[in-house]
Short mmCIF file of C-alpha atoms in Angstrom, two decimals:
data_model
loop_
_atom_site.label_atom_id
_atom_site.label_comp_id
_atom_site.label_asym_id
_atom_site.label_seq_id
_atom_site.Cartn_x
_atom_site.Cartn_y
_atom_site.Cartn_z
CA UNK Y 1227 -65.73 -19.74 49.41
CA UNK Y 1228 -67.69 -19.40 46.12
CA UNK Y 1229 -66.47 -21.24 43.04
CA UNK Y 1230 -63.73 -19.16 41.36
CA UNK Y 1231 -64.55 -17.44 38.09
CA UNK Y 1232 -62.94 -18.72 34.94
CA UNK Y 1233 -62.27 -15.19 33.71
CA UNK Y 1234 -62.41 -11.79 35.40
CA UNK Y 1235 -61.57 -8.78 33.25
CA UNK Y 1236 -61.01 -5.22 34.44
CA UNK Y 1237 -61.18 -1.91 32.59
CA UNK Y 1238 -63.14 -0.10 29.91
CA UNK Y 1239 -66.84 -0.26 29.25
CA UNK Y 1240 -69.08 1.94 27.12
CA UNK Y 1241 -71.66 2.12 24.39
CA UNK Y 1242 -70.54 1.55 20.80
CA UNK Y 1243 -72.57 3.41 18.18
CA UNK Y 1244 -71.60 1.79 14.90
CA UNK Y 1245 -72.85 2.97 11.51
CA UNK Y 1246 -75.16 0.57 9.76
CA UNK Y 1247 -73.74 1.88 6.47
CA UNK Y 1248 -70.19 1.00 5.50
CA UNK Y 1249 -67.81 3.01 3.37
CA UNK Y 1250 -69.24 6.37 4.49
CA UNK Y 1251 -67.76 9.06 6.75
CA UNK Y 1252 -69.74 9.82 9.91
CA UNK Y 1253 -70.95 13.09 8.42
CA UNK Y 1254 -72.95 11.12 5.85
CA UNK Y 1255 -74.15 8.25 8.05
CA UNK Y 1256 -77.79 8.43 9.15
CA UNK Y 1257 -78.33 5.05 10.83
CA UNK Y 1258 -76.45 3.56 13.77
CA UNK Y 1259 -76.60 0.40 15.84
CA UNK Y 1260 -76.11 0.49 19.62
CA UNK Y 1261 -73.88 -2.16 21.21
CA UNK Y 1262 -72.08 -2.98 24.42
CA UNK Y 1263 -68.44 -1.94 24.04
CA UNK Y 1264 -65.09 -1.61 25.78
CA UNK Y 1265 -62.25 -4.01 25.04
CA UNK Y 1266 -61.93 -5.89 28.37
CA UNK Y 1267 -65.71 -6.08 28.62
CA UNK Y 1268 -65.87 -7.60 25.14
CA UNK Y 1269 -63.20 -10.13 26.17
CA UNK Y 1270 -65.47 -11.20 29.05
CA UNK Y 1271 -68.36 -11.57 26.59
CA UNK Y 1272 -66.18 -13.59 24.21
CA UNK Y 1273 -65.13 -15.94 27.01
CA UNK Y 1274 -68.76 -16.36 28.11
CA UNK Y 1275 -69.78 -17.23 24.54
CA UNK Y 1276 -67.22 -20.04 24.67
CA UNK Y 1277 -68.76 -21.42 27.86
CA UNK Y 1278 -66.58 -19.76 30.46
CA UNK Y 1279 -67.91 -18.23 33.69
CA UNK Y 1280 -66.87 -14.61 33.39
CA UNK Y 1281 -67.25 -11.27 35.15
CA UNK Y 1282 -66.02 -7.73 34.60
CA UNK Y 1283 -64.78 -5.08 37.03
CA UNK Y 1284 -65.65 -1.62 35.71
CA UNK Y 1285 -67.81 1.46 36.24
CA UNK Y 1286 -70.49 3.23 34.21
CA UNK Y 1287 -72.29 6.53 34.51
CA UNK Y 1288 -75.44 6.67 36.59
CA UNK Y 1289 -77.57 7.08 33.50
CA UNK Y 1290 -79.69 5.29 30.92
CA UNK Y 1291 -76.65 4.07 28.97
CA UNK Y 1292 -75.28 2.58 32.18
CA UNK Y 1293 -78.55 0.69 32.66
CA UNK Y 1294 -78.32 -0.52 29.07
CA UNK Y 1295 -74.82 -1.91 29.67
CA UNK Y 1296 -75.98 -3.85 32.74
CA UNK Y 1297 -78.81 -5.33 30.69
CA UNK Y 1298 -76.44 -6.34 27.92
CA UNK Y 1299 -73.94 -7.95 30.28
CA UNK Y 1300 -76.68 -10.07 31.82
CA UNK Y 1301 -77.99 -11.10 28.42
CA UNK Y 1302 -74.49 -12.18 27.40
CA UNK Y 1303 -74.06 -14.19 30.59
CA UNK Y 1304 -71.37 -11.94 32.11
CA UNK Y 1305 -71.62 -11.29 35.86
CA UNK Y 1306 -72.11 -7.56 36.47
CA UNK Y 1307 -71.85 -7.53 40.28
CA UNK Y 1308 -68.64 -5.44 40.12
CA UNK Y 1309 -70.03 -2.92 37.62
CA UNK Y 1310 -70.88 0.16 39.68
CA UNK Y 1311 -72.11 3.66 38.86
CA UNK Y 1312 -70.29 6.98 39.09
CA UNK Y 1313 -72.66 9.91 39.50
CA UNK Y 1314 -70.22 12.60 38.34
CA UNK Y 1315 -69.44 11.27 34.86
CA UNK Y 1316 -71.53 10.03 31.92
CA UNK Y 1317 -71.22 6.56 30.44
CA UNK Y 1318 -68.71 6.78 27.55
CA UNK Y 1319 -69.85 6.56 23.95
CA UNK Y 1320 -67.68 5.51 21.01
CA UNK Y 1321 -68.36 6.03 17.30
CA UNK Y 1322 -66.49 4.44 14.44
CA UNK Y 1323 -66.27 4.69 10.69
CA UNK Y 1324 -66.18 1.51 8.64
CA UNK Y 1325 -64.00 1.42 5.54
CA UNK Y 1326 -63.18 -2.25 4.86
CA UNK Y 1327 -60.83 -3.98 4.77
CA UNK Y 1328 -58.48 -2.16 7.11
CA UNK Y 1329 -59.59 1.39 7.98
CA UNK Y 1330 -61.82 1.72 11.05
CA UNK Y 1331 -61.29 5.10 12.77
CA UNK Y 1332 -62.57 5.33 16.34
CA UNK Y 1333 -63.97 8.43 18.04
CA UNK Y 1334 -63.99 8.20 21.84
CA UNK Y 1335 -66.25 10.41 23.95
CA UNK Y 1336 -64.81 9.93 27.45
CA UNK Y 1337 -64.73 13.48 28.80
CA UNK Y 1338 -64.37 15.00 31.30
CA UNK Y 1339 -63.38 11.56 32.59
CA UNK Y 1340 -64.56 8.03 31.93
CA UNK Y 1341 -66.22 6.30 34.91
CA UNK Y 1342 -64.09 3.19 34.30
CA UNK Y 1343 -61.04 5.24 35.34
CA UNK Y 1344 -62.69 5.82 38.74
CA UNK Y 1345 -62.13 2.27 40.00
CA UNK Y 1346 -60.65 2.58 43.51
CA UNK Y 1347 -58.41 -0.03 45.18
CA UNK Y 1348 -60.67 -0.12 48.25
CA UNK Y 1349 -63.62 -1.18 46.10
CA UNK Y 1350 -61.99 -4.30 44.68
CA UNK Y 1351 -62.99 -7.80 45.71
CA UNK Y 1352 -59.37 -8.89 45.89
CA UNK Y 1353 -60.28 -12.39 47.06
CA UNK Y 1354 -62.31 -12.98 43.89
CA UNK Y 1355 -59.62 -11.39 41.71
CA UNK Y 1356 -56.90 -13.53 43.29
CA UNK Y 1357 -58.86 -16.75 42.92
CA UNK Y 1358 -60.00 -16.28 39.30
CA UNK Y 1359 -58.45 -18.79 36.92
CA UNK Y 1360 -57.73 -15.95 34.48
CA UNK Y 1361 -57.44 -12.26 35.34
CA UNK Y 1362 -57.32 -9.88 32.33
CA UNK Y 1363 -56.30 -6.21 32.60
CA UNK Y 1364 -55.39 -3.58 30.03
CA UNK Y 1365 -52.94 -0.76 29.46
CA UNK Y 1366 -55.74 1.81 29.48
CA UNK Y 1367 -56.35 1.04 33.15
CA UNK Y 1368 -52.87 2.42 33.87
CA UNK Y 1369 -53.41 5.82 32.22
CA UNK Y 1370 -54.99 7.67 35.19
CA UNK Y 1371 -55.69 7.50 38.88
CA UNK Y 1372 -57.30 5.90 40.81
CA UNK Y 1373 -57.60 3.23 38.10
CA UNK Y 1374 -53.84 2.77 37.86
CA UNK Y 1375 -53.42 2.06 41.57
CA UNK Y 1376 -56.46 -0.23 41.53
CA UNK Y 1377 -55.13 -2.20 38.57
CA UNK Y 1378 -51.72 -2.65 40.21
CA UNK Y 1379 -53.41 -3.66 43.48
CA UNK Y 1380 -55.34 -6.34 41.62
CA UNK Y 1381 -52.14 -7.58 39.98
CA UNK Y 1382 -50.36 -7.77 43.33
CA UNK Y 1383 -53.28 -9.70 44.81
CA UNK Y 1384 -52.81 -12.28 42.09
CA UNK Y 1385 -49.17 -12.78 43.12
CA UNK Y 1386 -48.62 -14.33 39.67
CA UNK Y 1387 -51.06 -17.14 40.46
CA UNK Y 1388 -53.15 -18.73 37.75
CA UNK Y 1389 -53.15 -16.93 34.40
CA UNK Y 1390 -52.70 -13.16 34.60
CA UNK Y 1391 -53.01 -11.48 31.20
CA UNK Y 1392 -51.79 -7.96 30.42
CA UNK Y 1393 -53.49 -6.73 27.24
CA UNK Y 1394 -51.05 -3.97 26.26
CA UNK Y 1395 -53.93 -2.00 24.71
CA UNK Y 1396 -52.10 1.23 23.84
CA UNK Y 1397 -54.52 4.15 23.33
CA UNK Y 1398 -52.38 7.31 23.14
CA UNK Y 1399 -55.42 9.63 23.25
CA UNK Y 1400 -56.11 8.48 26.83
CA UNK Y 1401 -52.67 9.53 28.09
CA UNK Y 1402 -51.23 12.95 28.86
CA UNK Y 1403 -48.85 14.18 26.18
CA UNK Y 1404 -45.33 13.19 27.25
CA UNK Y 1405 -42.96 15.97 28.16
CA UNK Y 1406 -39.49 15.88 26.60
CA UNK Y 1407 -36.89 15.58 29.40
CA UNK Y 1408 -34.10 18.11 29.61
CA UNK Y 1409 -30.69 16.93 28.42
CA UNK Y 1410 -28.85 14.80 31.01
CA UNK Y 1411 -31.83 15.01 33.37
CA UNK Y 1412 -33.40 11.77 34.66
CA UNK Y 1413 -36.98 11.34 33.53
CA UNK Y 1414 -39.33 11.92 36.47
CA UNK Y 1415 -42.47 9.80 36.78
CA UNK Y 1416 -45.70 11.38 35.60
CA UNK Y 1417 -48.03 12.94 38.15
CA UNK Y 1418 -50.14 10.28 39.78
CA UNK Y 1419 -47.64 7.52 39.11
CA UNK Y 1420 -47.67 5.04 42.03
CA UNK Y 1421 -44.45 5.22 44.08
CA UNK Y 1422 -43.23 1.73 43.16
CA UNK Y 1423 -43.57 2.55 39.45
CA UNK Y 1424 -40.97 5.30 39.63
CA UNK Y 1425 -38.06 2.86 39.71
CA UNK Y 1426 -39.13 0.97 36.62
CA UNK Y 1427 -36.88 2.15 33.81
CA UNK Y 1428 -38.74 2.74 30.51
CA UNK Y 1429 -37.29 1.34 27.31
CA UNK Y 1430 -34.64 3.50 25.69
CA UNK Y 1431 -36.21 5.86 23.16
CA UNK Y 1432 -39.78 5.15 24.27
CA UNK Y 1433 -42.33 7.49 22.61
CA UNK Y 1434 -44.07 7.80 25.98
CA UNK Y 1435 -41.71 7.20 28.92
CA UNK Y 1436 -44.38 7.54 31.62
CA UNK Y 1437 -46.62 4.96 29.95
CA UNK Y 1438 -43.69 2.64 29.36
CA UNK Y 1439 -42.72 2.78 33.04
CA UNK Y 1440 -46.23 1.85 34.12
CA UNK Y 1441 -46.37 -0.92 31.54
CA UNK Y 1442 -43.18 -2.42 32.90
CA UNK Y 1443 -44.52 -2.32 36.45
CA UNK Y 1444 -47.59 -4.26 35.32
CA UNK Y 1445 -45.55 -6.73 33.26
CA UNK Y 1446 -43.66 -7.76 36.40
CA UNK Y 1447 -46.96 -9.14 37.78
CA UNK Y 1448 -48.33 -10.72 34.59
CA UNK Y 1449 -47.84 -14.23 33.21
CA UNK Y 1450 -49.12 -13.48 29.68
CA UNK Y 1451 -48.70 -10.33 27.57
CA UNK Y 1452 -50.74 -9.69 24.43
CA UNK Y 1453 -50.26 -6.80 22.03
CA UNK Y 1454 -49.75 -5.59 18.49
CA UNK Y 1455 -46.48 -4.09 17.27
CA UNK Y 1456 -47.29 -0.52 18.35
CA UNK Y 1457 -48.23 -1.76 21.80
CA UNK Y 1458 -45.11 -3.89 22.10
CA UNK Y 1459 -43.02 -0.85 21.26
CA UNK Y 1460 -44.55 1.08 24.16
CA UNK Y 1461 -43.97 -1.83 26.52
CA UNK Y 1462 -40.50 -2.88 25.40
CA UNK Y 1463 -39.08 -0.41 22.86
CA UNK Y 1464 -39.06 -3.21 20.27
CA UNK Y 1465 -41.13 -3.47 17.07
CA UNK Y 1466 -39.57 -6.51 15.39
CA UNK Y 1467 -41.89 -9.37 16.45
CA UNK Y 1468 -39.30 -11.83 17.77
CA UNK Y 1469 -37.35 -9.09 19.52
CA UNK Y 1470 -40.57 -7.78 21.09
CA UNK Y 1471 -41.52 -11.27 22.28
CA UNK Y 1472 -38.10 -11.81 23.84
CA UNK Y 1473 -38.30 -8.42 25.56
CA UNK Y 1474 -41.71 -9.24 27.01
CA UNK Y 1475 -40.35 -12.50 28.38
CA UNK Y 1476 -37.41 -10.62 29.87
CA UNK Y 1477 -39.89 -8.25 31.54
CA UNK Y 1478 -41.34 -11.19 33.46
CA UNK Y 1479 -44.15 -12.91 31.55
CA UNK Y 1480 -44.21 -16.60 30.66
CA UNK Y 1481 -46.04 -16.26 27.33
CA UNK Y 1482 -45.63 -13.36 24.89
CA UNK Y 1483 -48.27 -13.00 22.16
CA UNK Y 1484 -47.43 -10.52 19.38
CA UNK Y 1485 -50.28 -9.75 16.97
CA UNK Y 1486 -49.19 -8.74 13.47
CA UNK Y 1487 -52.43 -8.13 11.57
CA UNK Y 1488 -52.02 -9.67 8.10
CA UNK Y 1489 -48.79 -11.28 9.34
CA UNK Y 1490 -50.74 -13.44 11.78
CA UNK Y 1491 -49.70 -13.96 15.38
CA UNK Y 1492 -46.42 -14.92 17.02
CA UNK Y 1493 -46.43 -16.61 20.43
CA UNK Y 1494 -43.24 -17.36 22.33
CA UNK Y 1495 -43.24 -19.24 25.64
CA UNK Y 1496 -40.54 -19.10 28.26
CA UNK Y 1497 -40.06 -22.86 27.85
CA UNK Y 1498 -38.82 -22.26 24.29
CA UNK Y 1499 -42.05 -23.09 22.47
CA UNK Y 1500 -42.66 -20.86 19.44
CA UNK Y 1501 -45.85 -20.67 17.40
CA UNK Y 1502 -45.95 -18.41 14.33
CA UNK Y 1503 -49.51 -18.78 13.02
CA UNK Y 1504 -50.97 -17.10 9.92
CA UNK Y 1505 -54.47 -15.58 10.03
CA UNK Y 1506 -57.50 -17.19 8.44
CA UNK Y 1507 -58.70 -15.66 5.16
CA UNK Y 1508 -61.79 -13.52 5.76
CA UNK Y 1509 -63.82 -10.94 3.92
CA UNK Y 1510 -63.69 -8.06 6.39
CA UNK Y 1511 -66.80 -6.15 7.40
CA UNK Y 1512 -65.47 -4.49 10.56
CA UNK Y 1513 -62.05 -5.28 12.00
CA UNK Y 1514 -62.90 -3.68 15.35
CA UNK Y 1515 -63.50 -6.38 17.93
CA UNK Y 1516 -61.38 -9.04 16.28
CA UNK Y 1517 -58.72 -8.54 18.95
CA UNK Y 1518 -61.30 -8.94 21.72
CA UNK Y 1519 -62.60 -12.18 20.25
CA UNK Y 1520 -58.98 -13.29 20.01
CA UNK Y 1521 -58.58 -12.46 23.70
CA UNK Y 1522 -61.62 -14.39 24.87
CA UNK Y 1523 -60.57 -17.39 22.80
CA UNK Y 1524 -57.02 -17.09 24.15
CA UNK Y 1525 -58.38 -17.33 27.70
CA UNK Y 1526 -60.51 -20.31 26.69
CA UNK Y 1527 -57.63 -22.19 25.10
CA UNK Y 1528 -55.24 -21.51 27.98
CA UNK Y 1529 -57.84 -22.73 30.47
CA UNK Y 1530 -58.34 -25.85 28.36
CA UNK Y 1531 -54.62 -26.60 28.58
CA UNK Y 1532 -54.07 -26.70 24.83
CA UNK Y 1533 -50.61 -26.40 23.34
CA UNK Y 1534 -49.55 -22.90 22.25
CA UNK Y 1535 -50.01 -23.37 18.50
CA UNK Y 1536 -53.50 -24.79 18.96
CA UNK Y 1537 -54.50 -21.87 21.18
CA UNK Y 1538 -53.24 -19.37 18.60
CA UNK Y 1539 -55.08 -21.04 15.72
CA UNK Y 1540 -58.29 -21.08 17.72
CA UNK Y 1541 -57.93 -17.44 18.78
CA UNK Y 1542 -57.13 -16.36 15.21
CA UNK Y 1543 -60.27 -18.09 13.96
CA UNK Y 1544 -62.42 -16.39 16.60
CA UNK Y 1545 -60.99 -13.02 15.64
CA UNK Y 1546 -61.56 -13.64 11.94
CA UNK Y 1547 -65.22 -14.48 12.53
CA UNK Y 1548 -65.83 -11.21 14.35
CA UNK Y 1549 -64.03 -9.29 11.59
CA UNK Y 1550 -66.63 -10.68 9.20
CA UNK Y 1551 -69.45 -9.10 11.22
CA UNK Y 1552 -70.56 -5.55 12.00
CA UNK Y 1553 -70.51 -5.36 15.81
CA UNK Y 1554 -68.14 -6.42 18.57
CA UNK Y 1555 -69.90 -7.81 21.65
CA UNK Y 1556 -72.89 -9.37 19.89
CA UNK Y 1557 -70.58 -10.72 17.15
CA UNK Y 1558 -68.52 -12.93 19.48
CA UNK Y 1559 -68.56 -16.51 18.17
CA UNK Y 1560 -69.81 -19.70 19.78
CA UNK Y 1561 -67.62 -22.84 19.86
CA UNK Y 1562 -69.29 -24.51 16.89
CA UNK Y 1563 -68.60 -21.44 14.73
CA UNK Y 1564 -64.91 -21.39 15.59
CA UNK Y 1565 -64.62 -25.10 14.94
CA UNK Y 1566 -66.32 -24.70 11.55
CA UNK Y 1567 -63.92 -21.92 10.53
CA UNK Y 1568 -60.92 -24.01 11.56
CA UNK Y 1569 -62.21 -27.03 9.67
CA UNK Y 1570 -62.80 -24.93 6.53
CA UNK Y 1571 -59.45 -23.12 6.79
CA UNK Y 1572 -61.22 -19.80 6.29
CA UNK Y 1573 -64.27 -17.86 7.43
CA UNK Y 1574 -67.03 -19.23 5.23
CA UNK Y 1575 -70.28 -17.65 4.15
CA UNK Y 1576 -72.10 -19.61 6.84
CA UNK Y 1577 -69.78 -18.22 9.53
CA UNK Y 1578 -70.54 -14.64 8.53
CA UNK Y 1579 -74.18 -14.93 9.58
CA UNK Y 1580 -75.41 -11.81 11.34
CA UNK Y 1581 -74.99 -11.36 15.05
CA UNK Y 1582 -78.72 -11.69 15.56
CA UNK Y 1583 -78.78 -15.26 14.31
CA UNK Y 1584 -75.85 -16.13 16.57
CA UNK Y 1585 -78.03 -15.71 19.65
CA UNK Y 1586 -79.73 -19.04 18.93
CA UNK Y 1587 -76.91 -21.45 18.07
CA UNK Y 1588 -77.23 -25.18 17.71
CA UNK Y 1589 -76.39 -27.14 20.84
CA UNK Y 1590 -72.67 -27.19 21.49
CA UNK Y 1591 -70.50 -28.38 24.37
CA UNK Y 1592 -69.16 -25.68 26.72
CA UNK Y 1593 -65.61 -26.89 26.19
CA UNK Y 1594 -64.65 -26.46 22.58
CA UNK Y 1595 -62.26 -28.55 20.59
CA UNK Y 1596 -60.10 -27.39 17.74
CA UNK Y 1597 -58.32 -29.50 15.15
CA UNK Y 1598 -54.60 -29.39 15.74
CA UNK Y 1599 -53.81 -29.84 12.07
CA UNK Y 1600 -55.77 -26.87 10.73
CA UNK Y 1601 -53.73 -24.61 8.45
CA UNK Y 1602 -54.56 -21.38 6.72
CA UNK Y 1603 -53.62 -19.90 3.38
CA UNK Y 1604 -52.60 -16.28 2.97
CA UNK Y 1605 -55.50 -13.95 3.73
CA UNK Y 1606 -57.12 -11.89 1.02
CA UNK Y 1607 -57.84 -9.19 3.56
CA UNK Y 1608 -56.23 -8.36 6.84
CA UNK Y 1609 -57.71 -7.82 10.23
CA UNK Y 1610 -57.47 -10.78 12.52
CA UNK Y 1611 -54.20 -10.27 14.33
CA UNK Y 1612 -54.59 -6.67 15.40
CA UNK Y 1613 -58.29 -5.91 15.63
CA UNK Y 1614 -59.21 -3.58 18.43
CA UNK Y 1615 -62.40 -2.38 19.97
CA UNK Y 1616 -63.51 0.55 22.03
#
């Protein structure tokens, strides 16, 4: 049997078209940069940048943008063997507007349907998924069939082995508008909901009962849950960070990670360990992608066996570095950059070097180290805990 992957992610992929001018609405932007995008795909890139052997399970259109994404994955060192083409649908494109420090609207073009929602259970290499040291899936993969059934099949194949991460990743625009149930009438599962999801009771007062039910089905198979406060509310009905973390643990995971933007990150382990870590100060360029860098660094730290607080500090630093840069995938940091930010206690001018210069880093070991005593002052701007990408 081949050597297991360190990290396999599953879900969205697309092309990010980001304005090269900040502080302008799209109507006034006349120059864009083209980048690999899609949150779980960026997590695979982030893990690869930190020396981890990673792959992604997803689908593109059978078009020039799909070819571009394959090229980018290979350049970033991410295995693309499970990235296949769908002839019926175009590769998705995402635009954003950049208004630092904390306003980054996203515009998704995923119609009539995104190819990454056409992942079928029969197409999965379940042996590879089950043997990966980390498997990372997202809430978006649960929003439509056949992707939902495929995602749950992958989770079942894991059988809670290794590290199975559920990135809560709530994107309401990808879900059907919830229907209000009639008074005293049990809420029926949404069309396309897998049979074993129907018995999973959504949190009381959930803004989207069908999504909440699917989230709870996935949580029962995960060992780690990661999400911001909005995402935790969908999954658990709770917005207060400690209450949300406890609810995630009650749903079945061993480690609950609650991202709070300028409030930093809260991590609560089933063994009673609690880490409440502030973000690093950073001058924000584009907060999109910070959460994906956080995710890749989270995988790296968990694989390294670090204690919870150390993992959170490292992941926060990785996210802060990406927030100081324009793009997502090409902005993912190398180990020496994360270590420098931790040592400085902030993202320094040197760490904000453009993504282009990051492609030729000084020699660094594949297994990074992070000082366990690093602390951070209150940030002057706020993106690192809740950054999201396309």
